[in-house]
Tab-separated table of C-alpha atoms (C1' of nucleotides) in Angstrom:
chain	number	residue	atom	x	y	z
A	124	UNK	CA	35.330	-12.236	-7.383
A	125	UNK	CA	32.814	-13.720	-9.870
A	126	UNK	CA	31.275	-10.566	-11.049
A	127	UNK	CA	28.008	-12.553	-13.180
A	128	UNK	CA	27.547	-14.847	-10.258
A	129	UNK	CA	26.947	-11.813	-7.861
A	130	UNK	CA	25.220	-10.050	-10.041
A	131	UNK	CA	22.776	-13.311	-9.920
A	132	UNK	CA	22.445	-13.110	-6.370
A	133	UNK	CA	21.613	-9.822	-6.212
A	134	UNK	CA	18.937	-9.949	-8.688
A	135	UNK	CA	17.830	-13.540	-7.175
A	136	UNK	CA	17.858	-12.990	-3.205
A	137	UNK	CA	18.013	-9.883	-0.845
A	138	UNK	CA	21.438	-10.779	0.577
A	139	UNK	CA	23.438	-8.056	1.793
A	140	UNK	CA	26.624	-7.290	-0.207
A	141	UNK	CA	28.810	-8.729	2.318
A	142	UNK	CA	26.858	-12.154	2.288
A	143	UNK	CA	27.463	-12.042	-1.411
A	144	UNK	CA	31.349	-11.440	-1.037
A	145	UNK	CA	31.458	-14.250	1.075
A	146	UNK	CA	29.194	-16.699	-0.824
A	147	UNK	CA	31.277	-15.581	-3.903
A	148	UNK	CA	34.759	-16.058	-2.398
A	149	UNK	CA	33.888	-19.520	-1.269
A	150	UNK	CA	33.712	-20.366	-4.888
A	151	UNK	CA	36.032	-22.208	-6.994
A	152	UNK	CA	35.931	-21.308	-11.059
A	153	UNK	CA	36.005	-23.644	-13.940
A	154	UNK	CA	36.486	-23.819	-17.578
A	155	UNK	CA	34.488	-27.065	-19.259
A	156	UNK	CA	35.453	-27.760	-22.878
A	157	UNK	CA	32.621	-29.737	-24.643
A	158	UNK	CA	31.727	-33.094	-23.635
A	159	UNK	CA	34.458	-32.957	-20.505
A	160	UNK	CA	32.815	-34.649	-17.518
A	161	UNK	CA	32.596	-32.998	-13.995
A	162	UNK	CA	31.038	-36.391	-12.754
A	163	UNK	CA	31.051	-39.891	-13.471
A	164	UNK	CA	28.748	-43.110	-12.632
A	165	UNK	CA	30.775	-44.507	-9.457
A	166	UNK	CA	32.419	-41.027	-7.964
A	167	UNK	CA	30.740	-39.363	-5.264
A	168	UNK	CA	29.405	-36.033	-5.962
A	169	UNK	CA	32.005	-33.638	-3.778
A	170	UNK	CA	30.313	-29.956	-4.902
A	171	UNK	CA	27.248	-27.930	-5.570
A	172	UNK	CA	27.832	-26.675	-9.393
A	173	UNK	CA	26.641	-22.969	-10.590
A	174	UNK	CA	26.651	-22.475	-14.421
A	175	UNK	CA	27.444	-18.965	-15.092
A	176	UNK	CA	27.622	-19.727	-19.023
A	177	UNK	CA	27.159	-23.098	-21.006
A	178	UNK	CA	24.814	-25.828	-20.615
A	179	UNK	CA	25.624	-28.895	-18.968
A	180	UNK	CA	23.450	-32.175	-18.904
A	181	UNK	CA	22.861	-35.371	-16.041
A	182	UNK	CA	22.226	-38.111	-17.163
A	183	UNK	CA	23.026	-41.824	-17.167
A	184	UNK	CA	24.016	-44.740	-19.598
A	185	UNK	CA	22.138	-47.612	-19.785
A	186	UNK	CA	23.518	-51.395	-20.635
A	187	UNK	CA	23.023	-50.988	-24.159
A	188	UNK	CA	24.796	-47.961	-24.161
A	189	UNK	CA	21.635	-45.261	-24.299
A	190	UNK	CA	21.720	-42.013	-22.461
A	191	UNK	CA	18.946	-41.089	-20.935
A	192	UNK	CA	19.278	-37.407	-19.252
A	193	UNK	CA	17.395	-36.101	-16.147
A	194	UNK	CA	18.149	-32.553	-16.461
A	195	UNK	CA	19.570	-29.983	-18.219
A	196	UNK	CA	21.341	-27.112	-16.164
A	197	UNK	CA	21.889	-23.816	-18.581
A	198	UNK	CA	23.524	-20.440	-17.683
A	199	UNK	CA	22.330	-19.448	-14.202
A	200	UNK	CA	21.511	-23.107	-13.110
A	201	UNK	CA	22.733	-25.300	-10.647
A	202	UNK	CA	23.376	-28.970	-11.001
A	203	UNK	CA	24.410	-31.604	-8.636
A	204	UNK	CA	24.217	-35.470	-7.817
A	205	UNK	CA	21.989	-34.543	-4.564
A	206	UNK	CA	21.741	-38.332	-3.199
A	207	UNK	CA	25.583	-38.668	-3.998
A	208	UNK	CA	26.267	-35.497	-2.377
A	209	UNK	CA	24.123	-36.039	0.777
A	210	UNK	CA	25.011	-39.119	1.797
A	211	UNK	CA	29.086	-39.136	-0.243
A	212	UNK	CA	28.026	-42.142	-1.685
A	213	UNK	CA	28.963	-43.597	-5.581
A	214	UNK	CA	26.915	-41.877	-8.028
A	215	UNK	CA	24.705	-43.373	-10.389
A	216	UNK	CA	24.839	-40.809	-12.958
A	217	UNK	CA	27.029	-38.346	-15.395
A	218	UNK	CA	27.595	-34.802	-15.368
A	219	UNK	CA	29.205	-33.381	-18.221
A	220	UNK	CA	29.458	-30.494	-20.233
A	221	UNK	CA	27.194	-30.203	-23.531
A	222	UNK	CA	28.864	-26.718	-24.685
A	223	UNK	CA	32.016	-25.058	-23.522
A	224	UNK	CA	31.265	-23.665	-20.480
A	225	UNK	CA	31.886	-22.161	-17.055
A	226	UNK	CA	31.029	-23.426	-13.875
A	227	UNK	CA	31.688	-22.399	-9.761
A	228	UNK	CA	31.834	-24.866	-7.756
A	229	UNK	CA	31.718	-25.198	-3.558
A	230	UNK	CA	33.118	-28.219	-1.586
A	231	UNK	CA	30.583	-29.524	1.043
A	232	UNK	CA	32.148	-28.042	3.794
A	233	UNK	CA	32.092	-24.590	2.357
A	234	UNK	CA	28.259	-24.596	1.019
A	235	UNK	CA	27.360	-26.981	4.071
A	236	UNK	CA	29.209	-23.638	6.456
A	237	UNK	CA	27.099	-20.661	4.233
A	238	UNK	CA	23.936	-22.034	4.539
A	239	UNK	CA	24.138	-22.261	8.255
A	240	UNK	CA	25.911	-18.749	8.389
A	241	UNK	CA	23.592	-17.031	6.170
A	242	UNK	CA	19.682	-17.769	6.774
A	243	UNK	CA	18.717	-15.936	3.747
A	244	UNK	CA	21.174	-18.047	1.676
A	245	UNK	CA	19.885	-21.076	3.169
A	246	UNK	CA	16.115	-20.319	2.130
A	247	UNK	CA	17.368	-19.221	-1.105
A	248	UNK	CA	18.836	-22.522	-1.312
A	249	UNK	CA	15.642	-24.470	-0.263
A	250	UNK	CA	13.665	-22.172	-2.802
A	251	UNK	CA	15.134	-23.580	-5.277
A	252	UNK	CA	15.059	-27.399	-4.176
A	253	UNK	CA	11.596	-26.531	-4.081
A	254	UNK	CA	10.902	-25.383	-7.393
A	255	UNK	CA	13.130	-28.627	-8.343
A	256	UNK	CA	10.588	-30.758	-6.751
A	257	UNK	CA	7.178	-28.818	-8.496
A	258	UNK	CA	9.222	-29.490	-11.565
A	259	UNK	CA	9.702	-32.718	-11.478
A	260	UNK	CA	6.388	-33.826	-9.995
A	261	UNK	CA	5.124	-31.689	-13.609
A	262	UNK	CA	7.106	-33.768	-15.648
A	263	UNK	CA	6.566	-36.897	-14.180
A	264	UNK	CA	2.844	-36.266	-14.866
A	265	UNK	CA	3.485	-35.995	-18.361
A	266	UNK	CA	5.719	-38.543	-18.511
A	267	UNK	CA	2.511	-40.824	-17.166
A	268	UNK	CA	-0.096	-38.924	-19.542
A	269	UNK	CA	1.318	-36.978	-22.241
A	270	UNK	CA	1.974	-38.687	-25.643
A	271	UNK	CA	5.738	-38.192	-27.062
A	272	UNK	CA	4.242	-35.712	-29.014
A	273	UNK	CA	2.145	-33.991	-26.578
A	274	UNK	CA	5.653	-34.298	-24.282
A	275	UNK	CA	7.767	-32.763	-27.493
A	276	UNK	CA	4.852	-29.544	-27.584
A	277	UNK	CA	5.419	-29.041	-24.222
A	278	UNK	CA	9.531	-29.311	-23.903
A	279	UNK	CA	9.329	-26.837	-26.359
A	280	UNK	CA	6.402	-24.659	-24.956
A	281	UNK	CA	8.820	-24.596	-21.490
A	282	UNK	CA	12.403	-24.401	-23.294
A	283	UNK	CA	11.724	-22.551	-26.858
A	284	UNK	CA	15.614	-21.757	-26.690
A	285	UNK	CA	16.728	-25.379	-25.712
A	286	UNK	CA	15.391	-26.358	-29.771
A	287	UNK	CA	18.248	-24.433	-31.069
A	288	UNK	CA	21.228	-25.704	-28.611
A	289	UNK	CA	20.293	-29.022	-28.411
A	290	UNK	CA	21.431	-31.708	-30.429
A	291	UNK	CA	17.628	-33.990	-30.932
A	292	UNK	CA	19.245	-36.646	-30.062
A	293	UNK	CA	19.357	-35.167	-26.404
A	294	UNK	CA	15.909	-33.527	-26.460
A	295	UNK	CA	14.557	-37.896	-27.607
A	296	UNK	CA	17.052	-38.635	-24.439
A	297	UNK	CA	15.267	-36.390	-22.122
A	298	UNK	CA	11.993	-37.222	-23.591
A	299	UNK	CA	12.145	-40.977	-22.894
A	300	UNK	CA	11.355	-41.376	-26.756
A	301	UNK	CA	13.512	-42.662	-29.165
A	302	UNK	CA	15.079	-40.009	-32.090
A	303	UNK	CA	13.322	-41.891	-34.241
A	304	UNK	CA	10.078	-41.107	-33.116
A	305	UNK	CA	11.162	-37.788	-32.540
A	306	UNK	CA	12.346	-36.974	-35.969
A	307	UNK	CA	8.735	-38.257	-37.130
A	308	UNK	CA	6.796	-35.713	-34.824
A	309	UNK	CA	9.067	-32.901	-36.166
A	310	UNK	CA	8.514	-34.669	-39.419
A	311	UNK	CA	4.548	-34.501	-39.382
A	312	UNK	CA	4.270	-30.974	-37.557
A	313	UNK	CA	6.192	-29.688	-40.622
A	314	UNK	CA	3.685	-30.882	-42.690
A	315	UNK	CA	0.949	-29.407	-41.023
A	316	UNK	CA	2.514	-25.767	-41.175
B	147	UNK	CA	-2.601	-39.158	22.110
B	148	UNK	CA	-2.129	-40.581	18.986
B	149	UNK	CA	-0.335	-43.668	20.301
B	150	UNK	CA	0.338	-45.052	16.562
B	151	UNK	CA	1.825	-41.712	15.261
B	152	UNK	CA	3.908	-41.469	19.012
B	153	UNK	CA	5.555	-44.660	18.284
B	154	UNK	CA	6.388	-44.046	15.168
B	155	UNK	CA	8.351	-41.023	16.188
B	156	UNK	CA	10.369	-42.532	18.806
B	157	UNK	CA	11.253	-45.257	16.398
B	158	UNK	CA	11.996	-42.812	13.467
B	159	UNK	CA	13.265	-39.961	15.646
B	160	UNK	CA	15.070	-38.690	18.581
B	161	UNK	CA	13.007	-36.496	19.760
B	162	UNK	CA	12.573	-35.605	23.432
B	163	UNK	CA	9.276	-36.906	24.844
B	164	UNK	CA	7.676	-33.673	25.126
B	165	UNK	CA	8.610	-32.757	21.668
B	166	UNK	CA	6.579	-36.219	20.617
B	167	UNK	CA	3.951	-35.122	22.739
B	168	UNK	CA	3.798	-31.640	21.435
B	169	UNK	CA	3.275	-32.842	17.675
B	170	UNK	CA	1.124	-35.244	18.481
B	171	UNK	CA	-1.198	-33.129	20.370
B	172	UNK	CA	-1.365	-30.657	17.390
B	173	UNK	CA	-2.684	-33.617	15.202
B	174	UNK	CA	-6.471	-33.784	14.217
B	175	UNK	CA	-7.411	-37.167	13.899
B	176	UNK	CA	-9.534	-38.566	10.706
B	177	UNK	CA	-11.715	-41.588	9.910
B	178	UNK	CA	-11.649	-41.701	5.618
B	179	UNK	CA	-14.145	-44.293	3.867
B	180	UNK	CA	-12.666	-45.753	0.623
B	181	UNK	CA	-12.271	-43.269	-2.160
B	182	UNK	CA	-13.537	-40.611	-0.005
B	183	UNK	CA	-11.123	-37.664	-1.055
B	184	UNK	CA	-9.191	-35.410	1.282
B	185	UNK	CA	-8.416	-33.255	-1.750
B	186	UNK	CA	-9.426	-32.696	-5.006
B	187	UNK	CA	-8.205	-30.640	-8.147
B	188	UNK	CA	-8.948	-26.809	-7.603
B	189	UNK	CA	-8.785	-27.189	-3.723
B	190	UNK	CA	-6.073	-25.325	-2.058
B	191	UNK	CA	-3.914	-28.283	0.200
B	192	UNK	CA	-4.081	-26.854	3.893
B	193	UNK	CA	-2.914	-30.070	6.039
B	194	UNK	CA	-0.050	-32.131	5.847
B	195	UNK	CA	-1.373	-35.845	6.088
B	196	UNK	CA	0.578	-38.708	8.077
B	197	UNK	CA	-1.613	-42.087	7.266
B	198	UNK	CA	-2.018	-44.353	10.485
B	199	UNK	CA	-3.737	-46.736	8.782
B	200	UNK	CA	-4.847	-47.841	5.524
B	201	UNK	CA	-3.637	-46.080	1.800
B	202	UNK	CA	-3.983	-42.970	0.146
B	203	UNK	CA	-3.099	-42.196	-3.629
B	204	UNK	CA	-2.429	-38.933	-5.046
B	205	UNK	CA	-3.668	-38.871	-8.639
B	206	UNK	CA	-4.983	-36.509	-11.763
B	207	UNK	CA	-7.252	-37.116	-14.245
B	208	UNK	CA	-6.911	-36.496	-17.835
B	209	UNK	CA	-9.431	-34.952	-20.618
B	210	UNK	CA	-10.459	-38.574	-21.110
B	211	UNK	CA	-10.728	-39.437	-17.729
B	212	UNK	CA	-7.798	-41.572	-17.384
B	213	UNK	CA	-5.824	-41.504	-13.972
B	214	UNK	CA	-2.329	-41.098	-13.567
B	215	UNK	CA	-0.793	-42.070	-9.929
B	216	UNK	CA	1.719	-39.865	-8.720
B	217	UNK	CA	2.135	-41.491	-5.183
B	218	UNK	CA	0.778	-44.377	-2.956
B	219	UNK	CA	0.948	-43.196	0.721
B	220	UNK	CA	0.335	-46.253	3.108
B	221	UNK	CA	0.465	-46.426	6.631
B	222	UNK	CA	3.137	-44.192	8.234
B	223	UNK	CA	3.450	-42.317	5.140
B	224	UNK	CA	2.891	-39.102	4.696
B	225	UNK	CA	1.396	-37.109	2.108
B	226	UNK	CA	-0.158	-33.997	0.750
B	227	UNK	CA	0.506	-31.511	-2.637
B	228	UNK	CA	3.127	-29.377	-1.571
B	229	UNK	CA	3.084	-27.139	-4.219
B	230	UNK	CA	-0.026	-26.217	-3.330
B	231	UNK	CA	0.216	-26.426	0.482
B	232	UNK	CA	3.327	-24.215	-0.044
B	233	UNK	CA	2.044	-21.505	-1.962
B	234	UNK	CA	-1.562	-21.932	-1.116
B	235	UNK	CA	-2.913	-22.384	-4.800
B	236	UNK	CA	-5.285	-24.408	-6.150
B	237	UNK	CA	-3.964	-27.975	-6.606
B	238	UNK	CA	-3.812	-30.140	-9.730
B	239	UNK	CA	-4.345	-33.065	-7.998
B	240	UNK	CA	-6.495	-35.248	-6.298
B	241	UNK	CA	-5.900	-37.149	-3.009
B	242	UNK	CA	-8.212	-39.756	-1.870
B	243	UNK	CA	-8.789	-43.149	-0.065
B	244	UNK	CA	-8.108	-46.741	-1.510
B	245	UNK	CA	-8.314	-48.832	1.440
B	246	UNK	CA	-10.613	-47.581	4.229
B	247	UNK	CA	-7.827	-45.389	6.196
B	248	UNK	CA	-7.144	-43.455	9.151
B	249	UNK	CA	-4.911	-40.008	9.003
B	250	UNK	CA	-3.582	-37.285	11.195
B	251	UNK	CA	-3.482	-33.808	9.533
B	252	UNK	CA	-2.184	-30.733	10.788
B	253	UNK	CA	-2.754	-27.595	9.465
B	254	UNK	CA	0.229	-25.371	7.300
B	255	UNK	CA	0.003	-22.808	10.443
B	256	UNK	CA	0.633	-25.418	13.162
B	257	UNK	CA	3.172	-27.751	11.114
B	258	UNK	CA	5.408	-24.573	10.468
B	259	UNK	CA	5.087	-23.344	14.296
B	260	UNK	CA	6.431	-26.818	15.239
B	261	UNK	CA	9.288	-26.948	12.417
B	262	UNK	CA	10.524	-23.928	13.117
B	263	UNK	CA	10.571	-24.390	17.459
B	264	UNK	CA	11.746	-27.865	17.090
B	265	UNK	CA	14.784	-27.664	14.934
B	266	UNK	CA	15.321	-31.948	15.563
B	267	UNK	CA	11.167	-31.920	14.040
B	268	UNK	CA	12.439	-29.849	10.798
B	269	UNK	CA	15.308	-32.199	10.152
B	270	UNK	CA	13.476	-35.079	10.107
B	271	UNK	CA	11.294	-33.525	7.813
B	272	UNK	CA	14.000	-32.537	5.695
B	273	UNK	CA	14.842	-36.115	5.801
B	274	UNK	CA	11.817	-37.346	4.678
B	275	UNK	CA	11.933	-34.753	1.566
B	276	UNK	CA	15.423	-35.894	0.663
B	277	UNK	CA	14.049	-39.254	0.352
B	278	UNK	CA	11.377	-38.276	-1.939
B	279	UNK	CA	13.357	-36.587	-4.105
B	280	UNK	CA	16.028	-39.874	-4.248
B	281	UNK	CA	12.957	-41.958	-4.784
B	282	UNK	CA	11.373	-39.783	-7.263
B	283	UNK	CA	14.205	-39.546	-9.589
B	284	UNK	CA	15.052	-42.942	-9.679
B	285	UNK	CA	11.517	-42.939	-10.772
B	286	UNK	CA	12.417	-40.847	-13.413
B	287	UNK	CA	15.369	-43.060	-14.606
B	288	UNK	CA	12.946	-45.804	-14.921
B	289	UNK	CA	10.371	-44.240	-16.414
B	290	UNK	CA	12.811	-43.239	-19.288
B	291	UNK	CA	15.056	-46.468	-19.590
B	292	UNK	CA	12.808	-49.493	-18.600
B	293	UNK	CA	10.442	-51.201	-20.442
B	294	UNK	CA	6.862	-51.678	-19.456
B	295	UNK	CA	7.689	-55.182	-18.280
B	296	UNK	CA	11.045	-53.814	-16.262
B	297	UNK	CA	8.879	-51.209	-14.685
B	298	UNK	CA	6.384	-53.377	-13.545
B	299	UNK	CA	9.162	-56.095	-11.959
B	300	UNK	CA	10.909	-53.112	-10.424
B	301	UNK	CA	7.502	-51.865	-8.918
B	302	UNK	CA	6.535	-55.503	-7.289
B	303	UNK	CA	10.522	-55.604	-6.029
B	304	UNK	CA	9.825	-52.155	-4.531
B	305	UNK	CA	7.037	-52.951	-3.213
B	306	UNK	CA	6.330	-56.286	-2.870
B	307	UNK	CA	3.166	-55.685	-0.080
B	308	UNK	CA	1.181	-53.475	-2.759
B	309	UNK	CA	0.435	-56.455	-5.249
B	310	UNK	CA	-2.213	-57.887	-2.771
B	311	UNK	CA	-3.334	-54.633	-1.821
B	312	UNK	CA	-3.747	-52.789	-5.035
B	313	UNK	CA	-6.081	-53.381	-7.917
B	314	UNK	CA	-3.999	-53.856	-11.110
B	315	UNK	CA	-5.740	-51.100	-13.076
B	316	UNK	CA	-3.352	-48.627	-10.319
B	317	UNK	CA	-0.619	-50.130	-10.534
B	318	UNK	CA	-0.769	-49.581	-14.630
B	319	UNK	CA	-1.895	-46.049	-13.720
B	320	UNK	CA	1.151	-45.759	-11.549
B	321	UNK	CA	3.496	-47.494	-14.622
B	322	UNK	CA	2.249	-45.478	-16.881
B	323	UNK	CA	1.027	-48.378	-19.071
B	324	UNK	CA	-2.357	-49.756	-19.794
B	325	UNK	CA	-4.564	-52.110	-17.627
B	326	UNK	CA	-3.880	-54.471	-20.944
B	327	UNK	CA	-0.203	-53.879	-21.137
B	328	UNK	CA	0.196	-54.979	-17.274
B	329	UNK	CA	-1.996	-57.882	-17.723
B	330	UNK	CA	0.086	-59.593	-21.006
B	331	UNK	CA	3.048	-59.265	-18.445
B	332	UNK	CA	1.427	-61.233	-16.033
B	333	UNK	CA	0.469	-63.873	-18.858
B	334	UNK	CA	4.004	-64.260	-19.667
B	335	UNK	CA	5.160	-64.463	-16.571
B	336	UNK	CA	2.809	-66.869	-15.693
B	337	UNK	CA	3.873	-69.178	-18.408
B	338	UNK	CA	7.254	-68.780	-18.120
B	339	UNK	CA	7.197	-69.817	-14.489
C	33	DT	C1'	-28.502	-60.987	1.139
C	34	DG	C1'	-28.711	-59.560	-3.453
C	35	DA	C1'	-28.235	-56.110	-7.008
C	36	DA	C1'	-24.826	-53.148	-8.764
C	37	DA	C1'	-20.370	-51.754	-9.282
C	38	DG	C1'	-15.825	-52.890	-9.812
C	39	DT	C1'	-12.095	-55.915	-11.484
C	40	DA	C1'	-9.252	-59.114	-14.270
C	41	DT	C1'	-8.674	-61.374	-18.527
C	42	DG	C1'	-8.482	-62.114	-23.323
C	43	DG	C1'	-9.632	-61.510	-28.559
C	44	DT	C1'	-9.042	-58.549	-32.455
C	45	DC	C1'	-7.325	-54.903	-34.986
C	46	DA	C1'	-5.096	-50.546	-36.021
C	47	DA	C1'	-1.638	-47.405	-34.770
C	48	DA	C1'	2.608	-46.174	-32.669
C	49	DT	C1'	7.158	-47.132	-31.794
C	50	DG	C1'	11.872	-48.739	-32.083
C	51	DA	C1'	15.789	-51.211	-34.364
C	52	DC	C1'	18.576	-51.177	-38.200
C	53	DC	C1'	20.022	-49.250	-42.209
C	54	DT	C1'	21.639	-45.615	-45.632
C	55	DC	C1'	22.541	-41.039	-47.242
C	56	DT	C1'	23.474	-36.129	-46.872
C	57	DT	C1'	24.701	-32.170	-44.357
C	58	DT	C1'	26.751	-29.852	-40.542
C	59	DT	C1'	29.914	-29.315	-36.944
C	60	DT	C1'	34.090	-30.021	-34.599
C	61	DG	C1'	38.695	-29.693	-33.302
C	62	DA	C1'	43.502	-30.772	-34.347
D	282	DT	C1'	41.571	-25.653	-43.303
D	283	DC	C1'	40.321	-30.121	-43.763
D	284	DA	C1'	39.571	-34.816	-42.298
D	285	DA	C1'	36.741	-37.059	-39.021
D	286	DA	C1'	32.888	-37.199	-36.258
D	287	DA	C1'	28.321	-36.076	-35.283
D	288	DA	C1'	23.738	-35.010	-36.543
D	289	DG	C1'	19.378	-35.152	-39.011
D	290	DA	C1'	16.293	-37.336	-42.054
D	291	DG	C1'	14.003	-41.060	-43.885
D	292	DG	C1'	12.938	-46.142	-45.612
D	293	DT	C1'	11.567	-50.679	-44.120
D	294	DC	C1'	9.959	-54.055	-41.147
D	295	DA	C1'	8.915	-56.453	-36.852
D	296	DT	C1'	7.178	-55.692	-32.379
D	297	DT	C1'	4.744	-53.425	-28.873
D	298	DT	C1'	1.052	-51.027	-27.282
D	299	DG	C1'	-3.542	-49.291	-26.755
D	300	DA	C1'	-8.561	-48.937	-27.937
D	301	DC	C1'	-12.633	-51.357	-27.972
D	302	DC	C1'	-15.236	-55.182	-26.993
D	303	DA	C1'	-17.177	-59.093	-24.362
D	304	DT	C1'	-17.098	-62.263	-20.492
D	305	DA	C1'	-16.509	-64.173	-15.941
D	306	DC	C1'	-15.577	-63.353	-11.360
D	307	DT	C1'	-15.318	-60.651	-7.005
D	308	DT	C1'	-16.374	-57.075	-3.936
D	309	DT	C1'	-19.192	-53.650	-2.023
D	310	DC	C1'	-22.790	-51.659	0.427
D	311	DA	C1'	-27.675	-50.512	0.844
DNA sequence: TGAAAGTATGGTCAAATGACCTCTTTTTGA
DNA sequence: TCAAAAAGAGGTCATTTGACCATACTTTCA
């Protein structure tokens, strides 16, 4: 059904083939041109999102108009408002496309059915919520000690291949630093070299 | 048994009596001094913490010897590093006392016995994750679109008990600002008011 | 109870950062 | 393909922030 996205599975879980089928068939495909939203600030967050080949950013606006971005989900990544999604209440954030790209997507009722079905899908599922929340806890760490330099080296250090699909103005956004600031690190680091 | 913790499930939970009881009686019962630790950096986590009474912190320490606060547990909080209670590896973090406390711990091998007999247990403590991770990424957000000064009003709105019961120097640690930064809010806010 | 440790505040100064601006180059999409 | 939009770099300047210092006050605990 969606050849790459079994192909993940298998390589990512020890499902059995007919668990896959079913996960897979549950799935509905889309095609994201750049910049085209799959969630806005106010809508409630209806799916869980699997990128099988783009990137695709979260991230919210503020009053003066700045973005600042949570996280960015690349090929093989999944993305999703989880408060809006839990609870199907108004989200407070954006989900859009940075690149062309495709996505699957699963109502609630669908993924909410598989990962009561399938045990193994469901601590597949929690797997990765976990490694979600050892991430975060890591970055909000730096975010408290790290300079915007020493949080630059380290975005890098984690993402080398984000540097070259990223517009800087989204790595600053991530960063919590302004582009600015993040032009004069680049800036100085050249110099050094 | 533990009277205080017993309560606080009936109130939080629906949980048949001799579930409550069941927990409860798989709870070992601690007396902490202030800034007596319950788990420093290297230690592997082996007890998930409720706090009865008191406050907890879980913190690191930088190179210089600055502390950043990742989380203030107070009573009927829980706490504990669970990337290193889940994988059993050495922890990054420190946990200790800041008021003279009083904590229930159970170890990994008793807390998953009881999450996975008492599915009503595990949901609950699924809900309490969920709520961590909706708390910790509005964190985020802040952390990455609020000034020092809208961090610090957002943090006394939050929490409006912690002010009396924290010294300021944490509460900075916990902004990520300096002790100076948080007190030239206060000065201004003083005047203006 | 009293010495020691911890805490809050404020002065001064240097460094870091962001806002605003322009200019050039690159990318995008009709 | 080409006009329009976006992106990156950098200059300038005002503001914010932190480091370091000293002082006064409070809390702790032996």
């Amino acid at each position: 059904m969606h050849p790459h996205f079994e192909t993940y599975l298998q390589t990512h879980t020890t499902l059995l083939p007919e668990n896959i089928q079913r996960v897979s068939s549950m799935a509905i495909r889309h095609t994201l041109r750049r910049n085209e939203f799959i969630l806005s600030t106010g809508e409630i967050c209806r799916h869980k999102v699997f990128v099988i080949s783009g990137m695709l950013r979260m991230f919210s606006t503020s009053a003066d108009s700045s973005e600042h971005i949570l996280q960015f989900a690349p090929e093989n990544g999944w993305t999703l408002d989880v408060e809006s999604y839990d609870k199907q209440i108004p989200s407070l954030v954006n989900i859009s496309a940075i690149e062309p790209s495709v996505i699957l997507c699963w109502t609630k009722a669908d993924f909410t059915s598989l990962l009561s079905d399938i045990p193994q899908f469901k601590s597949f599922a929690d797997q990765i919520v976990a490694r979600n929340i050892y991430y975060n806890r890591q970055r909000m760490l730096t975010m408290l000690s790290a300079t915007p330099e020493e949080r630059y080296e380290s975005f890098v250090r984690e993402f080398p291949g984000y540097l070259l699909r990223l517009p800087l103005r989204m790595i600053a956004a991530y960063l919590g630093i302004s582009i600015k600031t993040l032009t004069r690190i680049r800036h100085t680091q050249l110099l050094r070299s």
